[in-house]
Coordinates of C-alpha atoms and ligand atoms in Angstrom, one line a residue:
X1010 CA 62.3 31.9 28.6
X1011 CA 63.1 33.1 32.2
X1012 CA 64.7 36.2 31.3
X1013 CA 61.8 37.2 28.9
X1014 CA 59.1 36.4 31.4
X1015 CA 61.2 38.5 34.2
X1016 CA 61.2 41.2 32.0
X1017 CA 58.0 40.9 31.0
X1018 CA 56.9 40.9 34.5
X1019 CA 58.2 44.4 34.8
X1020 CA 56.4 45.7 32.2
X1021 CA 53.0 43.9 31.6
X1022 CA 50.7 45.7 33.6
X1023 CA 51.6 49.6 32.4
X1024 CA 52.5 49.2 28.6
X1025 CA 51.8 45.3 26.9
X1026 CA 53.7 47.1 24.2
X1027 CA 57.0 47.2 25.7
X1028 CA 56.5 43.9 27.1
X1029 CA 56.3 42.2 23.3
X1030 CA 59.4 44.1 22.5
X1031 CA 61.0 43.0 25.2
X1032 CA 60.4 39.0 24.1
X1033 CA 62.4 40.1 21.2
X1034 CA 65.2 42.1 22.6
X1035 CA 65.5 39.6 24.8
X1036 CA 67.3 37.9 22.0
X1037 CA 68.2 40.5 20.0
X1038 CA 69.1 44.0 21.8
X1039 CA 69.2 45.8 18.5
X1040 CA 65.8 44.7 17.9
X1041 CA 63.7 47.4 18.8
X1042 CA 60.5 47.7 16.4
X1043 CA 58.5 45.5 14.0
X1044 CA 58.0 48.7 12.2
X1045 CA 54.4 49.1 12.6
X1046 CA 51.8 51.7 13.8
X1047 CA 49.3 50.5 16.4
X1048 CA 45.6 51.9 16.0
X1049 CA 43.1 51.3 18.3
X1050 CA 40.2 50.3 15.9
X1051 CA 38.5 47.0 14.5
X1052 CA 39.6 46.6 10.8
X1053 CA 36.3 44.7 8.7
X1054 CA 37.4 43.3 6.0
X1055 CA 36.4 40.7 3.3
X1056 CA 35.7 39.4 -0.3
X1057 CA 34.4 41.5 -2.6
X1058 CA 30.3 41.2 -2.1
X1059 CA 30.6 38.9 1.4
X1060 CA 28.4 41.9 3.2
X1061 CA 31.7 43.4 5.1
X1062 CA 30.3 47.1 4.4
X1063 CA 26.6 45.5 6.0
X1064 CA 28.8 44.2 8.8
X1065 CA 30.4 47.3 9.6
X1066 CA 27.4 49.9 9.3
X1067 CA 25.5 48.0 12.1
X1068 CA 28.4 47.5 14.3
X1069 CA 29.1 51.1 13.7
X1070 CA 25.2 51.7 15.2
X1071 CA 25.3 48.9 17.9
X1072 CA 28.7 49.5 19.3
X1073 CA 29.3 53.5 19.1
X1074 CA 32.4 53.6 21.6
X1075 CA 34.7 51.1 19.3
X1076 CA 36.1 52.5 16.4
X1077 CA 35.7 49.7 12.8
X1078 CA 37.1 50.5 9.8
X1079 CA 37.3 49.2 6.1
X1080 CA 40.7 48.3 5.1
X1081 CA 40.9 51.6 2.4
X1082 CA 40.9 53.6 5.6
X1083 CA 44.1 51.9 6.9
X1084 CA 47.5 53.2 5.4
X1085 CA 50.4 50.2 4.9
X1086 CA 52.1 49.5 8.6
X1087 CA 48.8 50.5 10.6
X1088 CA 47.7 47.4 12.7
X1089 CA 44.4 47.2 13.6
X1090 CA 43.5 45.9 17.2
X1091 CA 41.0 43.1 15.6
X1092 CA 40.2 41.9 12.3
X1093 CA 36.7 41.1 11.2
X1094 CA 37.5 38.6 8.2
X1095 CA 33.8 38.3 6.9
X1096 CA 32.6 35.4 4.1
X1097 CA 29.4 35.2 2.5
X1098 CA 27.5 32.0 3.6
X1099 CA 27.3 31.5 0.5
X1100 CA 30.2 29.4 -0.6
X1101 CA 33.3 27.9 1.0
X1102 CA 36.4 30.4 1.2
X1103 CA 38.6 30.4 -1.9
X1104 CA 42.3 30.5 -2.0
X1105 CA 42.2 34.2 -3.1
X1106 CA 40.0 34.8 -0.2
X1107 CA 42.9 33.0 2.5
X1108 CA 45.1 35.1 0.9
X1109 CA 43.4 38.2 1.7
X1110 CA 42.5 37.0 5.6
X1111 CA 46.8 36.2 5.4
X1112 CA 46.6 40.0 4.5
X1113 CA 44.1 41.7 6.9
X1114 CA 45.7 39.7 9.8
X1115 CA 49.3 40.6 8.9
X1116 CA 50.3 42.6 12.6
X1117 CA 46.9 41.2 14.3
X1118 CA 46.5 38.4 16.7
X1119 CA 42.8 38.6 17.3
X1120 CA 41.3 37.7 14.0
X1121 CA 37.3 36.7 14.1
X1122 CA 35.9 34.9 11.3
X1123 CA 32.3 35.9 10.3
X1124 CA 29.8 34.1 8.0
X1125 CA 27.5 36.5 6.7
X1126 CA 23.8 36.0 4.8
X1127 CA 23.0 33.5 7.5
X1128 CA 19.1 34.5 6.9
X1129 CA 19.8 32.8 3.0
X1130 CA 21.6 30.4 3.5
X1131 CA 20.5 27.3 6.0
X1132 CA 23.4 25.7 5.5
X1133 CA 26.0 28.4 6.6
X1134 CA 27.1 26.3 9.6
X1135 CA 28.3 23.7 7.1
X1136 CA 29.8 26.6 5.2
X1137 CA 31.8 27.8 8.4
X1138 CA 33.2 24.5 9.5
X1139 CA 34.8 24.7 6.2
X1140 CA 36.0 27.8 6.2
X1141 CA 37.5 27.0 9.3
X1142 CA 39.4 23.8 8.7
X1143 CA 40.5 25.3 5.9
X1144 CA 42.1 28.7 7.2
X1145 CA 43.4 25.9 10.1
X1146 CA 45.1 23.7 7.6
X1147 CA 46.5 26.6 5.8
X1148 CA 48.0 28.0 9.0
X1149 CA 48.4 27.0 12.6
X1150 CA 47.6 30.2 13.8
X1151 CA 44.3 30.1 12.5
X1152 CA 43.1 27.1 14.4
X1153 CA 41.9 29.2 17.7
X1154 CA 40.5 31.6 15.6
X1155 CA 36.5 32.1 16.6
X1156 CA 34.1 32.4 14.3
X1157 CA 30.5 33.3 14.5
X1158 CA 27.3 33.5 11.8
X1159 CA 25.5 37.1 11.3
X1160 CA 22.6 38.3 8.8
X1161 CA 23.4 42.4 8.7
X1162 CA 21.3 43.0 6.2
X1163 CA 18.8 40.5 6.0
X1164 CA 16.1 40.5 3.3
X1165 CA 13.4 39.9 6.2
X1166 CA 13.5 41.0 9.8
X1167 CA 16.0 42.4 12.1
X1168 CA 20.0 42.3 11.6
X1169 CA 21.4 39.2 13.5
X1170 CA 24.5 40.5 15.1
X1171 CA 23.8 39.4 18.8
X1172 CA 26.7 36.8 19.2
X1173 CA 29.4 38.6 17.3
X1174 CA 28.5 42.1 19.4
X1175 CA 29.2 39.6 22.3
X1176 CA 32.6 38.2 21.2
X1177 CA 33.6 41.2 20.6
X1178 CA 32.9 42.8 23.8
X1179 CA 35.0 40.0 25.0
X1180 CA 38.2 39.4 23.4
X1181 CA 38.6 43.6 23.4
X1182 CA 38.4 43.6 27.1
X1183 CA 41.1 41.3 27.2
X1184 CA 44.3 43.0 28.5
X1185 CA 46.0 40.7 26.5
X1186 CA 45.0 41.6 22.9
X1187 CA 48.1 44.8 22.9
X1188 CA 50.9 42.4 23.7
X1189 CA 49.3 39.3 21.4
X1190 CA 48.9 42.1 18.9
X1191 CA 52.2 43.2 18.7
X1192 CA 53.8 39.7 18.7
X1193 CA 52.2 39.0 15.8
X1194 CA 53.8 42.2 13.7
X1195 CA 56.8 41.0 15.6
X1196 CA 56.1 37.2 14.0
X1197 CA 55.4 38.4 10.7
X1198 CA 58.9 41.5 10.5
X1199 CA 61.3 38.3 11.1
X1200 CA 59.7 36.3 9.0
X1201 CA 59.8 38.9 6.3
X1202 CA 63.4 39.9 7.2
X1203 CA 64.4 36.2 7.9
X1204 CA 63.0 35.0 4.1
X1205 CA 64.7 38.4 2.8
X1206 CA 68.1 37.3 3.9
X1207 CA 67.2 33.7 2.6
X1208 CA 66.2 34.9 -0.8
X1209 CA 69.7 36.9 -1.3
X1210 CA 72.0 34.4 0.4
X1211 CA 70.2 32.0 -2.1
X1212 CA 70.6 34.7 -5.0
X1213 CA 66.9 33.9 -5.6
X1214 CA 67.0 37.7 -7.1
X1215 CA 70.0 37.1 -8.9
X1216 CA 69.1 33.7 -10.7
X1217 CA 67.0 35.4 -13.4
X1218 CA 70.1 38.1 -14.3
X1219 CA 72.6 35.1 -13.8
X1220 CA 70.7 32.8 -16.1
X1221 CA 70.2 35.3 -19.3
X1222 CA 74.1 36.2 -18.5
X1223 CA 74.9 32.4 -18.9
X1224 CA 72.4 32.1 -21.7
X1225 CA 74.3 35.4 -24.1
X1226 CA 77.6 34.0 -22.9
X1227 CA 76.9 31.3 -24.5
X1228 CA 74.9 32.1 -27.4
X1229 CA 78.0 34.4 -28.4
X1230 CA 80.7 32.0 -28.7
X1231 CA 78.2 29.6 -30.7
X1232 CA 77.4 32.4 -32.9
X1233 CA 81.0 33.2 -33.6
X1234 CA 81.3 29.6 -34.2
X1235 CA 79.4 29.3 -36.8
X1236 CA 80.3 32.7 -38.4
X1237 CA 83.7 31.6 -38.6
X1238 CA 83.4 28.0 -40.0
X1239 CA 80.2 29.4 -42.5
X1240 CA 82.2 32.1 -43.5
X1241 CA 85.3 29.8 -44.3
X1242 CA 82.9 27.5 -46.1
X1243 CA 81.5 30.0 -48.3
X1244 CA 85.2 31.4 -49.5
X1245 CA 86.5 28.4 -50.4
X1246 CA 83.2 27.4 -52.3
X1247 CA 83.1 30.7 -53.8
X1248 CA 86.8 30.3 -55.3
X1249 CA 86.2 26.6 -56.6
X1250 CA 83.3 27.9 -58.3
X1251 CA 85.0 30.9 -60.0
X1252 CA 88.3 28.5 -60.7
X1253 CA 85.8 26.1 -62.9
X1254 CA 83.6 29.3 -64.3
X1255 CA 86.4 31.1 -65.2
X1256 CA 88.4 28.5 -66.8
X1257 CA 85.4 27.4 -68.8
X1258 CA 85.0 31.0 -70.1
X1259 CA 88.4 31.4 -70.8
X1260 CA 88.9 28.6 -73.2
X1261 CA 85.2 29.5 -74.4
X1262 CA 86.9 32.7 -75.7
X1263 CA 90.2 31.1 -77.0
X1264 CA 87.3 28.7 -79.0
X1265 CA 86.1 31.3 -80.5
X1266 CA 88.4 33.7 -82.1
X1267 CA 89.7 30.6 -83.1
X1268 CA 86.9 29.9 -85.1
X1269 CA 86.5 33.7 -86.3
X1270 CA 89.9 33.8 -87.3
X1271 CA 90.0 30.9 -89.5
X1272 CA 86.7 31.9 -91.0
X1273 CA 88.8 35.2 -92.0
X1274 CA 91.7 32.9 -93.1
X1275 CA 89.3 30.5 -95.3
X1276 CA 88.3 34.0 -97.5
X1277 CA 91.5 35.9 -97.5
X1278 CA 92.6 37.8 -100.0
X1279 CA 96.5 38.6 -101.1
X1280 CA 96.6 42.3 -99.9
X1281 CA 95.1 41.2 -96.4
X1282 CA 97.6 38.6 -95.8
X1283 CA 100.3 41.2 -94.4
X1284 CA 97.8 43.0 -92.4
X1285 CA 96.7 39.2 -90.9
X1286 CA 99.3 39.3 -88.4
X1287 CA 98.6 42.6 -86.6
X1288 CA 95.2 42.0 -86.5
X1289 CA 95.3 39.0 -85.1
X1290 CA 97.8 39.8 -82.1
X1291 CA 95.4 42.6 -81.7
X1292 CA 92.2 39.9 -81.4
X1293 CA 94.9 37.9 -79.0
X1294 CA 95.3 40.7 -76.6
X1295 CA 91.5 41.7 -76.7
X1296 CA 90.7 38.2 -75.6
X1297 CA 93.5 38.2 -72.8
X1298 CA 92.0 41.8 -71.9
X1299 CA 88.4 40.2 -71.9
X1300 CA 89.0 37.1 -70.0
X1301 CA 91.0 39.8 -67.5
X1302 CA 88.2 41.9 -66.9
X1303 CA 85.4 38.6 -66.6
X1304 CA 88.2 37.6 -64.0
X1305 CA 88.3 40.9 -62.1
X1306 CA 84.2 41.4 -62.3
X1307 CA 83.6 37.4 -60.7
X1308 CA 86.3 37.7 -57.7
X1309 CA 84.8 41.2 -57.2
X1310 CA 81.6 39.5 -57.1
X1311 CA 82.3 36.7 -54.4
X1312 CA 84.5 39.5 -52.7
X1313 CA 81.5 41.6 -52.3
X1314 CA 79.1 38.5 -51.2
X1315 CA 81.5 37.8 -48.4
X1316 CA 81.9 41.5 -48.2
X1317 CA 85.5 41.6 -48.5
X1318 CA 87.4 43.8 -49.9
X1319 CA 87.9 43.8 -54.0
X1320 CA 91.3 41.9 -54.6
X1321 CA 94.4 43.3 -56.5
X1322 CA 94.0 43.3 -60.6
X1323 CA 96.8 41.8 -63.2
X1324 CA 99.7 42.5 -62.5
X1325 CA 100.9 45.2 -65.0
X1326 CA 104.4 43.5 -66.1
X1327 CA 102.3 40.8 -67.7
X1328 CA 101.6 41.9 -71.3
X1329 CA 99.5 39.7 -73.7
X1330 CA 100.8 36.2 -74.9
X1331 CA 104.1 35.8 -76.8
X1332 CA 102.9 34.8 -80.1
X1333 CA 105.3 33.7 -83.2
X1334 CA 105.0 35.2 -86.9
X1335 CA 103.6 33.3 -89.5
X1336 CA 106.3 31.3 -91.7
X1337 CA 104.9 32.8 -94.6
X1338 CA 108.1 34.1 -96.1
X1339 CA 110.6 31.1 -95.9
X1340 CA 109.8 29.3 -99.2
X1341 CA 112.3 29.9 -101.6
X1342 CA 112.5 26.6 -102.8
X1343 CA 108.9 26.1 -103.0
X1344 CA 108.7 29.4 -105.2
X1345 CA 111.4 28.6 -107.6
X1346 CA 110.0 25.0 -108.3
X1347 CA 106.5 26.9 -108.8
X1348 CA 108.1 29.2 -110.8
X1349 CA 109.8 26.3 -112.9
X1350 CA 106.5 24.0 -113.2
X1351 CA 104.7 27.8 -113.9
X1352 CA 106.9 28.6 -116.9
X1353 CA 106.6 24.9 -118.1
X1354 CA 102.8 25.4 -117.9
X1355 CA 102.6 28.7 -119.6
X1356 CA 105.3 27.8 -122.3
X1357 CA 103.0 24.6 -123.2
X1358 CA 100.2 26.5 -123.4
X1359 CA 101.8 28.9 -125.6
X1360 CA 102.9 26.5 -127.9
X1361 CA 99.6 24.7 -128.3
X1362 CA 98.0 28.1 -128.4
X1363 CA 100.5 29.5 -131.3
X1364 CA 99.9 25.9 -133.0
X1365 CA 96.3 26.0 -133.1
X1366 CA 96.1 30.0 -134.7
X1367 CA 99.3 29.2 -137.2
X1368 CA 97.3 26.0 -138.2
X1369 CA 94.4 27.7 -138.6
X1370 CA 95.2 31.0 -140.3
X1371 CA 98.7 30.4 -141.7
X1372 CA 99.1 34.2 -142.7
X1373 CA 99.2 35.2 -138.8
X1374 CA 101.7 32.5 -137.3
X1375 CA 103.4 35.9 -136.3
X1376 CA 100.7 37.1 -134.4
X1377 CA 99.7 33.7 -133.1
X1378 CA 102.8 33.3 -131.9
X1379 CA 102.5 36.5 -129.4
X1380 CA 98.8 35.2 -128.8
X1381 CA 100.4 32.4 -127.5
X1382 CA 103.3 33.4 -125.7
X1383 CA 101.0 36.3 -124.2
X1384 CA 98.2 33.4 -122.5
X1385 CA 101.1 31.2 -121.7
X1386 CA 102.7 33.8 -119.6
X1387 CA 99.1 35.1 -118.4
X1388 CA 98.3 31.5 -117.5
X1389 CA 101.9 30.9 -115.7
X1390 CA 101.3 33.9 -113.8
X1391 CA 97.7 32.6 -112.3
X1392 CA 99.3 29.7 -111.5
X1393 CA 102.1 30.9 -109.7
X1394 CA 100.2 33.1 -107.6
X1395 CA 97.2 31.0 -106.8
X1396 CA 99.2 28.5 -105.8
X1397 CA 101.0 30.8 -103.7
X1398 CA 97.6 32.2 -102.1
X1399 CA 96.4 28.9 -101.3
X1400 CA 99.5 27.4 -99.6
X1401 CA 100.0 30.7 -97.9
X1402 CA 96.2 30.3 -96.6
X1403 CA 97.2 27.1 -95.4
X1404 CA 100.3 28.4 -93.8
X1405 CA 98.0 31.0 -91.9
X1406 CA 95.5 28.5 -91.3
X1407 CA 98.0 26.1 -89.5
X1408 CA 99.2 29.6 -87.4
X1409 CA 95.9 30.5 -86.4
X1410 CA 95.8 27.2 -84.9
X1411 CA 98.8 27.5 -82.8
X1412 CA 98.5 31.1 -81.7
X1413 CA 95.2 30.0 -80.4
X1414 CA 96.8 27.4 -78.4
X1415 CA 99.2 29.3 -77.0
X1416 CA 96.4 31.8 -76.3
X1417 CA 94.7 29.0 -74.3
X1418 CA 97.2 28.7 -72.5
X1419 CA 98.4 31.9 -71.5
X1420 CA 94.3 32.8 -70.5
X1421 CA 93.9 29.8 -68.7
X1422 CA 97.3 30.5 -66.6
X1423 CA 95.6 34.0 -66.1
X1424 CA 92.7 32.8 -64.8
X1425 CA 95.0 30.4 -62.0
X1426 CA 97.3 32.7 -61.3
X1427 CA 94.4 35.5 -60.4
X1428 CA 92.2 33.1 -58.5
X1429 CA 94.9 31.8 -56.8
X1430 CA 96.3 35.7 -55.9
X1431 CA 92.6 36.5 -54.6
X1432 CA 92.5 33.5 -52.5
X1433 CA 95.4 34.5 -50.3
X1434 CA 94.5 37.9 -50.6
X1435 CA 90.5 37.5 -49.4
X1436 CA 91.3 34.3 -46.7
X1437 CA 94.0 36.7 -45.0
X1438 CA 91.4 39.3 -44.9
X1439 CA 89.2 37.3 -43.7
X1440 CA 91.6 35.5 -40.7
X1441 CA 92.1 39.6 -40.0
X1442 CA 88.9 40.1 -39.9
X1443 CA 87.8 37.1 -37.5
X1444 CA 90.9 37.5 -35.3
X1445 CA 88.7 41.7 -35.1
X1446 CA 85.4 40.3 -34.3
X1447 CA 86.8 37.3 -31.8
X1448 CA 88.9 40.2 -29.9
X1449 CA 85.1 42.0 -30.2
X1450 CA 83.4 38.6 -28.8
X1451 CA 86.1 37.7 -26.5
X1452 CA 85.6 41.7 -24.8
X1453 CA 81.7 41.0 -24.4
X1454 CA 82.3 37.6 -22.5
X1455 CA 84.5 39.0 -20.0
X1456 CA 82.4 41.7 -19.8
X1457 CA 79.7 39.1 -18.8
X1458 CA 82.0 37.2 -16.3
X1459 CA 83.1 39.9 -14.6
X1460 CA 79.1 40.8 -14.0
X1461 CA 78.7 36.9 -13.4
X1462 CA 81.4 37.0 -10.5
X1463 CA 79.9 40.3 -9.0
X1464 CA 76.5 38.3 -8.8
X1465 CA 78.7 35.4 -7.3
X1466 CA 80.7 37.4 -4.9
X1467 CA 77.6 39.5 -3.8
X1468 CA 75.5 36.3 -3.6
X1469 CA 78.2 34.9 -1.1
X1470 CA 78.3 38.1 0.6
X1471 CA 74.8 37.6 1.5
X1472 CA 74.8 34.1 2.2
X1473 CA 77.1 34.7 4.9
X1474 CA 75.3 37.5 6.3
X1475 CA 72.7 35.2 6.4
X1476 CA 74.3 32.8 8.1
X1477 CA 75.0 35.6 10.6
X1478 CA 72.0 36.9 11.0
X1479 CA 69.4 34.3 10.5
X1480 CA 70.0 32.7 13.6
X1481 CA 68.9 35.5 16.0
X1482 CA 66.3 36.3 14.3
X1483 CA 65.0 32.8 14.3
X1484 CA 65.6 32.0 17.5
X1485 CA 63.3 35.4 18.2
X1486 CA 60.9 34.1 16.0
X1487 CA 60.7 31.2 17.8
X1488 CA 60.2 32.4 21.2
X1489 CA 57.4 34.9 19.9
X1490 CA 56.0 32.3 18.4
X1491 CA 56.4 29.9 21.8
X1492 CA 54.7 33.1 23.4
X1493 CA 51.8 33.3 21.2
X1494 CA 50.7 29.8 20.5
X1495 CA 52.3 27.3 22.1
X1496 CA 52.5 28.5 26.1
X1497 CA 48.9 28.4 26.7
X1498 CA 50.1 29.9 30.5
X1499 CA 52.5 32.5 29.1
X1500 CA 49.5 33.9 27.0
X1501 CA 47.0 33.5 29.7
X1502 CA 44.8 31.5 27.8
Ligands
GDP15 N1 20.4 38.2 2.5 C1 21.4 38.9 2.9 N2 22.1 39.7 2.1 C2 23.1 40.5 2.6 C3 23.5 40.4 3.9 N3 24.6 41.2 4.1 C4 24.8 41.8 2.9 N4 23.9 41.3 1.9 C5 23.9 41.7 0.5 O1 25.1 41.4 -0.1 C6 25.5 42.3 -1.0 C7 26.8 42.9 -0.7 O2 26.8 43.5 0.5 P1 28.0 44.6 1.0 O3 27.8 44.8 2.4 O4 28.0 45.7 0.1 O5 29.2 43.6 0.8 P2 30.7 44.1 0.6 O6 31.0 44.2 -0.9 O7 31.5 43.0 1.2 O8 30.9 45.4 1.3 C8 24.4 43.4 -0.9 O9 23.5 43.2 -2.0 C9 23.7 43.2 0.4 O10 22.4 43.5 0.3 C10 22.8 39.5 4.8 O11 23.0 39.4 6.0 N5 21.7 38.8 4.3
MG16 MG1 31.7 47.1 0.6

C-alpha cells in the first residue's frame, strides 16, 4: 500500500486520474486503462415511469452550470461523474430495477438514490429504507450510498428538490469524486476481465459445444448398434420365413399336378397313352420352372425389404427332375396269357353262338357258324384290349405317383438349395455393407474427438493463462477495492 500511496502522492492534486491508474499499475505495469471515457455530467437514470425525466428537467432549471443527462444520451464506455438512480415512492425496488442501478453505476463511484412522488406517497420514507437495505444487501458498495426523497412534479404546489440540489452541490465539489470515479471502472474492467479468464479456464463457453459433441458421439454408436443387430434380425427372420413359405408352396404344386395328372390318367384313352409321357415331363419341368420363379420373386422380395441386392437365380446346369418311363411295354407274359384266356373266351362264345343259330334254323348252321366264330373273335378282341387299357391305366396311375414323388423331391431340394445360396450371398452383403457404414461411423467419431480434444487442449490453455493472470489482476482488484471502501483515511472520508 506504501508504494501506491507514494505515488499517489505525486499525482493527486494535478490529475486524480492518473492517480487511480497508478493504484493499479502499481501492481500491474501493463495495466494502463479501464477502457473507459470520462464525461463530466450527472447521468439520471431510473425505472421506466419512476419520474427520472421530472427529475432531470428541474435540475436542468435549478442547477444550469452542471451538465445531467438521460442514459440514451450516453454511448457504451462513457462514465458519468454521478448517477441519479431515481425510484418512484411508490413501491419497493424490484430485482430488475437493482439490475439496472448495477448498470447506471457500472464506472461511477458517487451513485445517489432518489425517491420520487414524495407529495403521493406518505409513506416514501418507509419505501426508501427499503430500497436501501436492499441495494446494501445486494452489494457492499451500496451501503454508503445517500439517498434523498423529491416531488419534481407534484400534482400540487412547488417541486421539492431542495435537499437533493444540496447533496449534490456537495459530493460534486468533492476533489475526490475523479479518482473514486475512476476506481470504480478500474473495479468493474478486472472483474470483468478476471470472470472472463474464469469462464474460459472453466470452459464455461465450451460446455454447451462439448456436451452436444458427447451427446452425437454417443447417440452414433448406439444407432449403429442397433442397425446392425435389427438388421441381422430381420435377415435371418426373413430367410426362415421364405424356407417354410417356399417349401409349403413347393409341395403345394407337386400336390397338385399330382392330382391333375391322375384325373387325366383315370379317363385316358388308348391313342393318348403314348403321348402321356411327354406331356407329363413337360407338366414336371413347368412345375420345377414355377416353383423357380415363386423362389426367385420371394428372395427378391426380402432382398429388396433389407434393400440388398437381388441374389443369383438357378444355376443353369440344373435341368428339371430325372424322371423314369412308364413300364408300360414289359408285359409279354401278361399279354400272351390274355391272349390265351381271350381266344378261350371268344372261341366259347362262338360255339354257343353257332349252337344257338344251328339249333334254331338248321338250314344256316353254315352261316351260324361264321356268326359265331365272327362275335367270338369280336368279343376276344374287346377283351384283350380292355384289359390291356385298364392295367396299362393302372400302370400309369402307379407312375404318376412316383414321378410326383420324385418331383417333390427335386422342388423341395430347389427351394433349400436357393435359400440356402441367398443366405450367404445377402449376410455377406450385408457384413460388407456394415463393415462400409462402421468405417462411415467410426470417421464421424473421430472427427468428434478430435474437436472434443481441441475444446480440451484450448480449455487447458486457458486455465493456465488463468492461473497466470488472475492473480495480478486480483491482487489489483483488491487494493482498488481497499482504496475505495475499506481505507476510510486513503479515501478521505
Ligand atoms: N405525484 C407526482 N407525480 C410525478 C412526480 N414525478 C413524476 N410524476 C409522474 O410520473 C409519471 C412519470 O414521470 P416521468 O418523469 O416521465 O418518469 P420517467 O418515465 O421515469 O421519465 C408522469 O405521469 C409524471 O407526472 C412527482 O414528484 N409527484
Ligand atoms: Mg422519461
Amino acid at each position: 500500500m506504501t508504494d501506491v500511496d507514494a505515488v499517489r502522492g505525486d499525482t493527486v492534486d494535478d490529475d486524480p486520474i492518473a492517480a487511480a491508474d497508478a493504484v493499479v499499475a502499481a501492481i500491474d505495469p501493463g495495466l494502463n486503462s479501464p477502457g473507459v471515457q470520462t464525461r463530466d455530467v450527472v447521468l439520471v437514470a431510473g425505472p421506466w415511469l419512476a419520474g427520472s425525466t421530472s427529475v432531470l428537467a428541474v435540475l436542468r432549471e435549478r442547477m444550469p452550470q452542471t451538465v445531467f443527462v438521460e442514459s440514451t444520451e450516453l454511448v457504451a464506455g462513457e462514465a458519468p461523474a454521478a448517477v441519479l438512480f431515481v425510484v418512484s415512492a411508490a413501491a419497493v425496488i424490484t430485482e430488475s430495477d437493482c439490475a439496472l442501478a448495477d448498470l447506471a453505476s457500472r464506472y461511477t463511484d458517487l451513485v445517489v438514490g432518489v425517491v420520487s412522488k414524495i407529495d403521493a406517497h406518505c409513506d416514501w420514507r418507509e419505501v426508501r429504507d427499503a430500497d436501501a437495505a436492499i441495494l446494501a444487501e445486494r452489494d457492499p458498495r451500496y451501503e454508503r450510498m445517500p439517498w434523498v426523497g423529491v416531488a419534481a412534479a407534484p400534482d400540487l404546489g412547488e417541486p421539492q428538490l431542495d435537499e437533493l440540489i444540496e447533496l449534490l452541490h456537495d459530493r460534486l465539489a468533492n476533489p475526490d469524486v475523479a479518482r473514486r470515479n475512476r476506481l470504480r471502472a478500474w473495479e468493474t474492467r478486472l472483474e470483468a476481465v478476471i470472470g472472463r479468464y474464469e469462464a474460459d479456464g472453466s470452459g464455461a463457453d465450451r460446455a454447451a459445444r462439448v456436451e452436444v459433441l458427447r451427446e452425437r458421439r454417443t447417440e452414433l454408436s448406439r444407432a449403429r448398434r442397433i442397425t446392425r443387430t435389427e438388421r441381422s434380425i430381420a435377415l435371418r427372420s426373413q430367410l426362415q420365413q421364405a424356407r417354410v413359405q417356399l417349401g409349403y408352396f413347393a409341395r403345394n404344386r407337386c400336390n397338385s399336378v399330382r392330382t391333375e395328372l391322375q384325373e387325366d390318367v383315370a379317363g385316358i384313352t388308348r391313342r393318348r397313352i403314348a403321348a402321356f409321357e411327354d406331356y407329363t415331363r413337360r407338366r414336371a419341368d413347368e412345375v420345377v420352372d414355377e416353383v423357380d420363379a415363386g423362389v426367385t420373386e420371394h428372395l427378391g422380395g426380402v432382398a429388396a425389404e433389407l434393400e440388398l441386392s437381388m441374389p443369383a437365380g438357378r444355376a443353369l446346369t440344373s435341368g428339371g427332375p430325372d424322371l423314369p418311363s412308364p413300364p408300360l411295354k414289359s408285359r409279354v407274359l401278361e399279354t400272351r396269357l390274355m391272349l390265351v384266356l381271350g381266344s378261350g373266351f371268344g372261341l366259347g362264345v362262338a360255339v354257343a353262338v353257332s349252337r344257338l343259330l344251328t339249333g334254331a334254323a338248321p338250314r344256316l348252321a353254315v352261316a351260324g357258324l361264321v356268326v359265331g366264330a365272327v362275335v367270338g373273335l369280336l368279343l376276344a378282341v374287346w377283351v384283350v384290349g380292355t384289359r390291356g387299357l385298364l392295367h396299362d391305366r393302372a400302370v400309369l396311375d402307379r407312375w404318376v405317383g412316383e414321378i410326383t414323388a420324385t418331383l417333390r423331391s427335386t422342388v423341395e431340394e430347389l427351394v433349400a438349395t436357393r435359400v440356402l445360396a441367398a443366405e450367404t450371398a445377402l449376410t455377406t452383403e450385408l457384413a460388407a455393407r456394415e463393415e462400409a457404414e462402421s468405417l462411415v461411423a467410426a470417421d464421424k467419431i473421430a472427427e468428434i474427438d478430435a474437436e472434443l480434444r481441441e475444446h480440451a487442449i484450448a480449455t487447458a490453455r486457458a486455465a493456465a493463462q488463468r492461473d497466470r493472470r488472475t492473480p495480478p489482476l486480483q491482487r489489483a482488484l483488491t487494493a482498488v477495492r481497499a482504496d475505495l471502501y475499506g481505507n476510510g483515511i486513503a479515501t478521505g472520508e
